[in-house]
Amino acid sequence: MKALCLSLLFASTLGASAALLDSPQKGGLQLQSLSSLSFGPEGLLLVAEPASASVLAIQTGDTGKKERLEKPVADIGAQIAAGLGAKKEDITVKDLAVNPASGRIYLGVQRRPDNAVLIVSVGSDGKVVPLNLEPLSWVRVALPGGTASKVTNITDVAFDKDRVFATGTCNEEFASRIFTIPVPIKNGATASVFSAETYHVAHRKWETKAPIQSFVPYDTKDGTYVVGAFACTPVAKFNVDDIQSGAQVKGVSMVELGSGNRPLDLFSYTDKSGKEWLVVHTQRFKQNAFGPSKMWGARISMDYLDAKAPDKTNENAARRDEKEHDGPQGIEIVDALFGAVQVDKLSDAEAVVLRDTDGTLSLEVAALP
């Protein structure tokens, strides 16, 4: 009876996994480039591949027992290099993602001098294991540029219920793009594309060229939004319900974190009191006015994103006080993100952080406020 129950459970898991991909291929997958990693349900790994202007969906099968990194890995770069037959200085970590189905950490890396793009995973014991793509099922979706343009970059990718979102740029005037891919995900040109226009609070003007650097899907009773952060750093929301491919989507800027910053990662979480927060992890490319590192992060109350009054958006969006730790109310620095080069949510209480300390990368689990 126990064996029968396990068999039924395994069959159910396979069925749920298979439903995410339509007519997948198996074997023969080689990554040409990598700009972003994220996970959907059932261990589904999403890879943004700018070189081919496409998004890959890979069924990892990683849906086992939940795990958590037991202790910090002091020199993760050296371990990655050893596992890939390279020198530490020849390894670049492109992105980090936590698989919510298992808690296992995945890193997209580039190895020199052959410029190979590879994915490794890190288990609870801190050991690095290269991901063997050969036995895995996968599909590749080409992203459309437009009637007379091509995709020049893909900045982020994320799963949201019955579709996948991606963001990037094309080589035309309305360059900023949002892409959607229906689920189950199928090989080929199955994506839709929208042009995105955003009010950049620091510049006091509407812009169409600056891409969404990082985003999260955000579902409310009023509809589904893509909430994205841009360089210099407006946080804006775009309603993506009931729009046709090729249409222009006008965003609403809700918060301004300050000019001179480039967003790297976004995620949302709910704290112990039940309050919802959006975390924006960013890199300062101007002189620091606060904190010990150019890599930093802030959390923003979701109340700002839910604001409907027009006088609280765009040119009147809330502005973070760049010379203070907190303020205005509901915008706070997250101290655990100083020095972080990559970050992803592990749970509503913790995040996985790849931290740079004097040129050495460490991997650790950090508490969320």
GROMACS .gro file of C-alpha atoms in nm:
model
  369
    1MET     CA    1   0.000   0.000   0.000
    2LYS     CA    2   0.286   0.240   0.084
    3ALA     CA    3   0.453   0.164  -0.250
    4LEU     CA    4   0.123   0.222  -0.431
    5CYS     CA    5   0.073   0.559  -0.259
    6LEU     CA    6   0.428   0.667  -0.350
    7SER     CA    7   0.371   0.560  -0.711
    8LEU     CA    8   0.049   0.758  -0.730
    9LEU     CA    9   0.215   1.062  -0.577
   10PHE     CA   10   0.505   1.038  -0.823
   11ALA     CA   11   0.265   1.003  -1.116
   12SER     CA   12   0.069   1.305  -0.994
   13THR     CA   13   0.388   1.511  -0.971
   14LEU     CA   14   0.492   1.409  -1.323
   15GLY     CA   15   0.148   1.503  -1.452
   16ALA     CA   16   0.165   1.848  -1.292
   17SER     CA   17   0.515   1.900  -1.430
   18ALA     CA   18   0.426   1.785  -1.779
   19ALA     CA   19   0.133   2.027  -1.789
   20LEU     CA   20   0.376   2.320  -1.775
   21LEU     CA   21   0.547   2.229  -2.106
   22ASP     CA   22   0.388   2.152  -2.443
   23SER     CA   23   0.578   1.898  -2.659
   24PRO     CA   24   0.916   1.952  -2.492
   25GLN     CA   25   1.248   1.842  -2.634
   26LYS     CA   26   1.494   1.630  -2.438
   27GLY     CA   27   1.870   1.646  -2.463
   28GLY     CA   28   2.089   1.855  -2.688
   29LEU     CA   29   2.039   2.181  -2.497
   30GLN     CA   30   2.337   2.416  -2.492
   31LEU     CA   31   2.310   2.762  -2.339
   32GLN     CA   32   2.429   3.045  -2.562
   33SER     CA   33   2.407   3.317  -2.297
   34LEU     CA   34   2.231   3.392  -1.968
   35SER     CA   35   2.106   3.717  -1.817
   36SER     CA   36   1.843   3.602  -1.567
   37LEU     CA   37   1.725   3.290  -1.381
   38SER     CA   38   1.397   3.229  -1.199
   39PHE     CA   39   1.170   2.941  -1.101
   40GLY     CA   40   0.810   2.849  -1.166
   41PRO     CA   41   0.628   2.565  -0.990
   42GLU     CA   42   0.740   2.200  -0.984
   43GLY     CA   43   1.108   2.282  -1.031
   44LEU     CA   44   1.056   2.461  -1.363
   45LEU     CA   45   1.366   2.671  -1.432
   46LEU     CA   46   1.332   2.980  -1.655
   47VAL     CA   47   1.643   3.112  -1.830
   48ALA     CA   48   1.664   3.440  -2.021
   49GLU     CA   49   1.899   3.389  -2.319
   50PRO     CA   50   1.969   3.726  -2.488
   51ALA     CA   51   2.201   3.581  -2.754
   52SER     CA   52   1.908   3.396  -2.913
   53ALA     CA   53   1.643   3.651  -2.801
   54SER     CA   54   1.457   3.370  -2.628
   55VAL     CA   55   1.339   3.229  -2.296
   56LEU     CA   56   1.416   2.870  -2.202
   57ALA     CA   57   1.193   2.663  -1.974
   58ILE     CA   58   1.374   2.361  -1.827
   59GLN     CA   59   1.209   2.093  -1.614
   60THR     CA   60   1.478   2.020  -1.353
   61GLY     CA   61   1.282   1.752  -1.164
   62ASP     CA   62   1.409   1.913  -0.843
   63THR     CA   63   1.098   1.870  -0.628
   64GLY     CA   64   1.237   1.665  -0.342
   65LYS     CA   65   1.262   1.726   0.029
   66LYS     CA   66   1.284   2.091   0.131
   67GLU     CA   67   1.634   2.201   0.222
   68ARG     CA   68   1.809   2.514   0.347
   69LEU     CA   69   2.174   2.616   0.330
   70GLU     CA   70   2.305   2.506   0.671
   71LYS     CA   71   2.589   2.758   0.702
   72PRO     CA   72   2.754   3.028   0.491
   73VAL     CA   73   2.989   2.919   0.214
   74ALA     CA   74   3.289   3.146   0.263
   75ASP     CA   75   3.441   3.128  -0.089
   76ILE     CA   76   3.169   3.003  -0.320
   77GLY     CA   77   3.360   3.128  -0.626
   78ALA     CA   78   3.644   2.885  -0.558
   79GLN     CA   79   3.401   2.594  -0.521
   80ILE     CA   80   3.221   2.681  -0.844
   81ALA     CA   81   3.553   2.708  -1.028
   82ALA     CA   82   3.671   2.372  -0.894
   83GLY     CA   83   3.349   2.204  -1.003
   84LEU     CA   84   3.381   2.348  -1.355
   85GLY     CA   85   3.754   2.290  -1.401
   86ALA     CA   86   3.843   2.658  -1.400
   87LYS     CA   87   4.028   2.922  -1.200
   88LYS     CA   88   3.827   3.134  -0.958
   89GLU     CA   89   3.911   3.453  -1.146
   90ASP     CA   90   3.769   3.297  -1.465
   91ILE     CA   91   3.419   3.252  -1.320
   92THR     CA   92   3.147   3.520  -1.334
   93VAL     CA   93   2.816   3.466  -1.157
   94LYS     CA   94   2.540   3.608  -1.379
   95ASP     CA   95   2.237   3.541  -1.161
   96LEU     CA   96   2.099   3.349  -0.863
   97ALA     CA   97   1.760   3.183  -0.810
   98VAL     CA   98   1.611   2.972  -0.530
   99ASN     CA   99   1.391   2.679  -0.630
  100PRO     CA  100   1.082   2.712  -0.406
  101ALA     CA  101   0.997   2.345  -0.461
  102SER     CA  102   1.316   2.230  -0.286
  103GLY     CA  103   1.496   2.532  -0.138
  104ARG     CA  104   1.801   2.445  -0.347
  105ILE     CA  105   2.006   2.740  -0.481
  106TYR     CA  106   2.089   2.773  -0.851
  107LEU     CA  107   2.359   2.996  -1.001
  108GLY     CA  108   2.406   3.089  -1.365
  109VAL     CA  109   2.777   3.130  -1.441
  110GLN     CA  110   3.006   3.214  -1.731
  111ARG     CA  111   3.344   3.045  -1.757
  112ARG     CA  112   3.647   3.188  -1.934
  113PRO     CA  113   3.836   3.151  -2.161
  114ASP     CA  114   3.582   2.940  -2.354
  115ASN     CA  115   3.291   3.168  -2.243
  116ALA     CA  116   3.078   2.863  -2.170
  117VAL     CA  117   2.747   2.940  -1.996
  118LEU     CA  118   2.662   2.687  -1.726
  119ILE     CA  119   2.424   2.638  -1.434
  120VAL     CA  120   2.525   2.495  -1.097
  121SER     CA  121   2.319   2.417  -0.788
  122VAL     CA  122   2.409   2.439  -0.420
  123GLY     CA  123   2.252   2.206  -0.164
  124SER     CA  124   2.210   2.239   0.212
  125ASP     CA  125   2.568   2.115   0.267
  126GLY     CA  126   2.710   2.398   0.053
  127LYS     CA  127   2.845   2.162  -0.213
  128VAL     CA  128   2.833   2.283  -0.574
  129VAL     CA  129   2.692   2.047  -0.838
  130PRO     CA  130   2.687   2.132  -1.213
  131LEU     CA  131   2.339   2.093  -1.361
  132ASN     CA  132   2.340   1.818  -1.625
  133LEU     CA  133   2.105   1.944  -1.898
  134GLU     CA  134   2.125   1.630  -2.114
  135PRO     CA  135   1.843   1.425  -1.952
  136LEU     CA  136   1.612   1.723  -1.893
  137SER     CA  137   1.301   1.826  -2.086
  138TRP     CA  138   1.298   2.181  -2.223
  139VAL     CA  139   1.141   2.429  -2.462
  140ARG     CA  140   1.273   2.752  -2.616
  141VAL     CA  141   1.042   3.047  -2.689
  142ALA     CA  142   1.159   3.317  -2.928
  143LEU     CA  143   1.071   3.670  -2.819
  144PRO     CA  144   0.932   3.902  -3.089
  145GLY     CA  145   1.087   4.243  -3.136
  146GLY     CA  146   0.811   4.406  -3.338
  147THR     CA  147   0.716   4.461  -3.699
  148ALA     CA  148   1.061   4.593  -3.795
  149SER     CA  149   1.284   4.547  -3.491
  150LYS     CA  150   1.472   4.283  -3.296
  151VAL     CA  151   1.525   4.209  -2.929
  152THR     CA  152   1.856   4.352  -2.808
  153ASN     CA  153   1.848   4.241  -2.443
  154ILE     CA  154   1.641   4.044  -2.190
  155THR     CA  155   1.665   4.183  -1.838
  156ASP     CA  156   1.438   3.956  -1.630
  157VAL     CA  157   1.193   3.665  -1.646
  158ALA     CA  158   0.926   3.535  -1.403
  159PHE     CA  159   0.639   3.286  -1.382
  160ASP     CA  160   0.286   3.396  -1.292
  161LYS     CA  161   0.007   3.132  -1.280
  162ASP     CA  162  -0.093   3.082  -1.645
  163ARG     CA  163   0.185   3.278  -1.816
  164VAL     CA  164   0.550   3.377  -1.808
  165PHE     CA  165   0.660   3.741  -1.819
  166ALA     CA  166   0.991   3.873  -1.950
  167THR     CA  167   1.130   4.223  -1.990
  168GLY     CA  168   1.392   4.371  -2.220
  169THR     CA  169   1.466   4.608  -2.505
  170CYS     CA  170   1.435   4.633  -2.883
  171ASN     CA  171   1.620   4.852  -3.132
  172GLU     CA  172   1.354   5.115  -3.202
  173GLU     CA  173   1.219   5.435  -3.044
  174PHE     CA  174   0.975   5.256  -2.812
  175ALA     CA  175   1.254   5.028  -2.694
  176SER     CA  176   1.131   4.912  -2.352
  177ARG     CA  177   0.939   4.585  -2.382
  178ILE     CA  178   0.725   4.348  -2.174
  179PHE     CA  179   0.677   3.997  -2.315
  180THR     CA  180   0.419   3.733  -2.217
  181ILE     CA  181   0.432   3.360  -2.286
  182PRO     CA  182   0.125   3.138  -2.232
  183VAL     CA  183   0.140   2.822  -2.017
  184PRO     CA  184   0.178   2.540  -2.111
  185ILE     CA  185   0.497   2.674  -2.266
  186LYS     CA  186   0.556   2.568  -2.625
  187ASN     CA  187   0.857   2.584  -2.856
  188GLY     CA  188   0.863   2.860  -3.115
  189ALA     CA  189   0.728   3.212  -3.155
  190THR     CA  190   0.447   3.185  -2.900
  191ALA     CA  191   0.513   3.509  -2.708
  192SER     CA  192   0.328   3.839  -2.718
  193VAL     CA  193   0.502   4.177  -2.684
  194PHE     CA  194   0.404   4.520  -2.545
  195SER     CA  195   0.585   4.853  -2.551
  196ALA     CA  196   0.627   5.012  -2.207
  197GLU     CA  197   0.629   5.385  -2.136
  198THR     CA  198   0.728   5.505  -1.789
  199TYR     CA  199   0.745   5.833  -1.601
  200HIS     CA  200   1.098   5.865  -1.461
  201VAL     CA  201   1.053   6.070  -1.146
  202ALA     CA  202   1.419   6.175  -1.111
  203HIS     CA  203   1.427   6.302  -1.471
  204ARG     CA  204   1.074   6.444  -1.461
  205LYS     CA  205   0.978   6.307  -1.801
  206TRP     CA  206   0.815   6.012  -1.976
  207GLU     CA  207   1.061   5.764  -2.127
  208THR     CA  208   1.030   5.472  -2.368
  209LYS     CA  209   1.390   5.352  -2.404
  210ALA     CA  210   1.497   5.262  -2.048
  211PRO     CA  211   1.419   4.892  -1.981
  212ILE     CA  212   1.263   4.742  -1.674
  213GLN     CA  213   1.575   4.609  -1.499
  214SER     CA  214   1.393   4.372  -1.265
  215PHE     CA  215   1.028   4.301  -1.186
  216VAL     CA  216   0.770   4.089  -1.006
  217PRO     CA  217   0.419   3.994  -1.116
  218TYR     CA  218   0.165   4.143  -0.873
  219ASP     CA  219  -0.196   4.026  -0.854
  220THR     CA  220  -0.465   4.245  -0.697
  221LYS     CA  221  -0.843   4.252  -0.701
  222ASP     CA  222  -0.807   4.520  -0.969
  223GLY     CA  223  -0.604   4.295  -1.199
  224THR     CA  224  -0.256   4.166  -1.275
  225TYR     CA  225   0.040   4.404  -1.284
  226VAL     CA  226   0.407   4.386  -1.371
  227VAL     CA  227   0.584   4.589  -1.100
  228GLY     CA  228   0.926   4.690  -1.224
  229ALA     CA  229   1.224   4.902  -1.124
  230PHE     CA  230   1.433   5.107  -1.362
  231ALA     CA  231   1.771   5.275  -1.347
  232CYS     CA  232   1.763   5.593  -1.137
  233THR     CA  233   1.524   5.427  -0.969
  234PRO     CA  234   1.149   5.463  -1.024
  235VAL     CA  235   0.932   5.170  -0.917
  236ALA     CA  236   0.634   5.152  -1.151
  237LYS     CA  237   0.339   4.922  -1.215
  238PHE     CA  238   0.192   4.817  -1.551
  239ASN     CA  239  -0.154   4.669  -1.585
  240VAL     CA  240  -0.123   4.373  -1.823
  241ASP     CA  241  -0.483   4.252  -1.830
  242ASP     CA  242  -0.676   4.237  -2.157
  243ILE     CA  243  -0.418   4.405  -2.381
  244GLN     CA  244  -0.334   4.297  -2.735
  245SER     CA  245   0.012   4.204  -2.859
  246GLY     CA  246   0.183   4.508  -3.005
  247ALA     CA  247  -0.001   4.754  -2.781
  248GLN     CA  248   0.165   5.023  -2.571
  249VAL     CA  249   0.139   4.995  -2.192
  250LYS     CA  250   0.173   5.312  -1.987
  251GLY     CA  251   0.315   5.257  -1.641
  252VAL     CA  252   0.235   5.439  -1.319
  253SER     CA  253   0.541   5.536  -1.111
  254MET     CA  254   0.462   5.491  -0.741
  255VAL     CA  255   0.800   5.532  -0.564
  256GLU     CA  256   1.137   5.692  -0.643
  257LEU     CA  257   1.439   5.542  -0.461
  258GLY     CA  258   1.687   5.797  -0.596
  259SER     CA  259   1.893   5.870  -0.905
  260GLY     CA  260   2.228   5.702  -0.958
  261ASN     CA  261   2.108   5.349  -0.884
  262ARG     CA  262   2.060   5.039  -1.103
  263PRO     CA  263   1.813   4.773  -0.978
  264LEU     CA  264   1.939   4.414  -0.973
  265ASP     CA  265   1.666   4.204  -0.807
  266LEU     CA  266   1.306   4.240  -0.687
  267PHE     CA  267   1.093   4.014  -0.469
  268SER     CA  268   0.797   4.050  -0.236
  269TYR     CA  269   0.732   3.898   0.104
  270THR     CA  270   0.494   3.913   0.400
  271ASP     CA  271   0.643   3.988   0.743
  272LYS     CA  272   0.539   3.834   1.076
  273SER     CA  273   0.267   4.094   1.127
  274GLY     CA  274   0.107   4.012   0.792
  275LYS     CA  275   0.229   4.329   0.621
  276GLU     CA  276   0.341   4.297   0.257
  277TRP     CA  277   0.670   4.442   0.132
  278LEU     CA  278   0.850   4.481  -0.200
  279VAL     CA  279   1.229   4.445  -0.173
  280VAL     CA  280   1.439   4.630  -0.432
  281HIS     CA  281   1.804   4.522  -0.443
  282THR     CA  282   2.018   4.774  -0.631
  283GLN     CA  283   2.366   4.896  -0.716
  284ARG     CA  284   2.474   5.254  -0.658
  285PHE     CA  285   2.677   5.392  -0.949
  286LYS     CA  286   2.713   5.741  -0.806
  287GLN     CA  287   2.889   5.840  -0.483
  288ASN     CA  288   2.734   5.676  -0.179
  289ALA     CA  289   2.550   5.905   0.060
  290PHE     CA  290   2.475   5.625   0.305
  291GLY     CA  291   2.583   5.276   0.406
  292PRO     CA  292   2.904   5.071   0.378
  293SER     CA  293   2.864   4.945   0.019
  294LYS     CA  294   2.750   5.048  -0.328
  295MET     CA  295   2.538   4.729  -0.324
  296TRP     CA  296   2.229   4.785  -0.111
  297GLY     CA  297   1.856   4.729  -0.088
  298ALA     CA  298   1.535   4.881   0.040
  299ARG     CA  299   1.192   4.752   0.124
  300ILE     CA  300   0.877   4.938   0.018
  301SER     CA  301   0.535   4.894   0.174
  302MET     CA  302   0.289   4.747  -0.076
  303ASP     CA  303   0.053   5.024   0.037
  304TYR     CA  304   0.239   5.249  -0.208
  305LEU     CA  305   0.164   5.013  -0.497
  306ASP     CA  306  -0.204   4.996  -0.404
  307ALA     CA  307  -0.245   5.376  -0.393
  308LYS     CA  308  -0.508   5.492  -0.642
  309ALA     CA  309  -0.505   5.868  -0.585
  310PRO     CA  310  -0.347   6.035  -0.892
  311ASP     CA  311  -0.169   6.294  -0.678
  312LYS     CA  312   0.041   6.012  -0.522
  313THR     CA  313   0.186   5.886  -0.852
  314ASN     CA  314   0.427   5.984  -1.130
  315GLU     CA  315   0.562   6.338  -1.065
  316ASN     CA  316   0.421   6.320  -0.711
  317ALA     CA  317   0.548   5.970  -0.635
  318ALA     CA  318   0.696   5.911  -0.289
  319ARG     CA  319   1.068   5.984  -0.282
  320ARG     CA  320   1.313   5.805  -0.054
  321ASP     CA  321   1.530   6.032   0.160
  322GLU     CA  322   1.872   5.947   0.012
  323LYS     CA  323   2.062   6.077   0.317
  324GLU     CA  324   1.867   5.879   0.578
  325HIS     CA  325   1.832   5.510   0.664
  326ASP     CA  326   1.451   5.523   0.652
  327GLY     CA  327   1.181   5.748   0.520
  328PRO     CA  328   0.930   5.847   0.423
  329GLN     CA  329   0.714   5.604   0.622
  330GLY     CA  330   0.701   5.261   0.462
  331ILE     CA  331   1.039   5.288   0.282
  332GLU     CA  332   1.334   5.137   0.474
  333ILE     CA  333   1.691   5.025   0.405
  334VAL     CA  334   1.745   4.646   0.438
  335ASP     CA  335   2.082   4.622   0.613
  336ALA     CA  336   2.129   4.254   0.522
  337LEU     CA  337   2.163   4.351   0.154
  338PHE     CA  338   2.470   4.575   0.188
  339GLY     CA  339   2.740   4.408  -0.021
  340ALA     CA  340   2.499   4.170  -0.196
  341VAL     CA  341   2.566   4.115  -0.567
  342GLN     CA  342   2.274   3.872  -0.610
  343VAL     CA  343   1.974   3.795  -0.391
  344ASP     CA  344   1.655   3.588  -0.403
  345LYS     CA  345   1.375   3.512  -0.161
  346LEU     CA  346   1.399   3.184   0.030
  347SER     CA  347   1.089   3.234   0.247
  348ASP     CA  348   0.888   3.513   0.406
  349ALA     CA  349   1.154   3.518   0.678
  350GLU     CA  350   1.480   3.475   0.484
  351ALA     CA  351   1.664   3.550   0.160
  352VAL     CA  352   1.965   3.387  -0.005
  353VAL     CA  353   2.245   3.640  -0.054
  354LEU     CA  354   2.557   3.621  -0.270
  355ARG     CA  355   2.783   3.874  -0.102
  356ASP     CA  356   3.107   4.035  -0.220
  357THR     CA  357   3.360   4.100   0.058
  358ASP     CA  358   3.685   4.251  -0.071
  359GLY     CA  359   3.654   4.060  -0.398
  360THR     CA  360   3.559   3.723  -0.246
  361LEU     CA  361   3.206   3.589  -0.295
  362SER     CA  362   3.024   3.422  -0.007
  363LEU     CA  363   2.683   3.254  -0.013
  364GLU     CA  364   2.457   3.280   0.290
  365VAL     CA  365   2.102   3.291   0.422
  366ALA     CA  366   2.004   3.628   0.569
  367ALA     CA  367   1.704   3.720   0.784
  368LEU     CA  368   1.445   3.959   0.640
  369PRO     CA  369   1.324   4.244   0.866
   0.00000   0.00000   0.00000
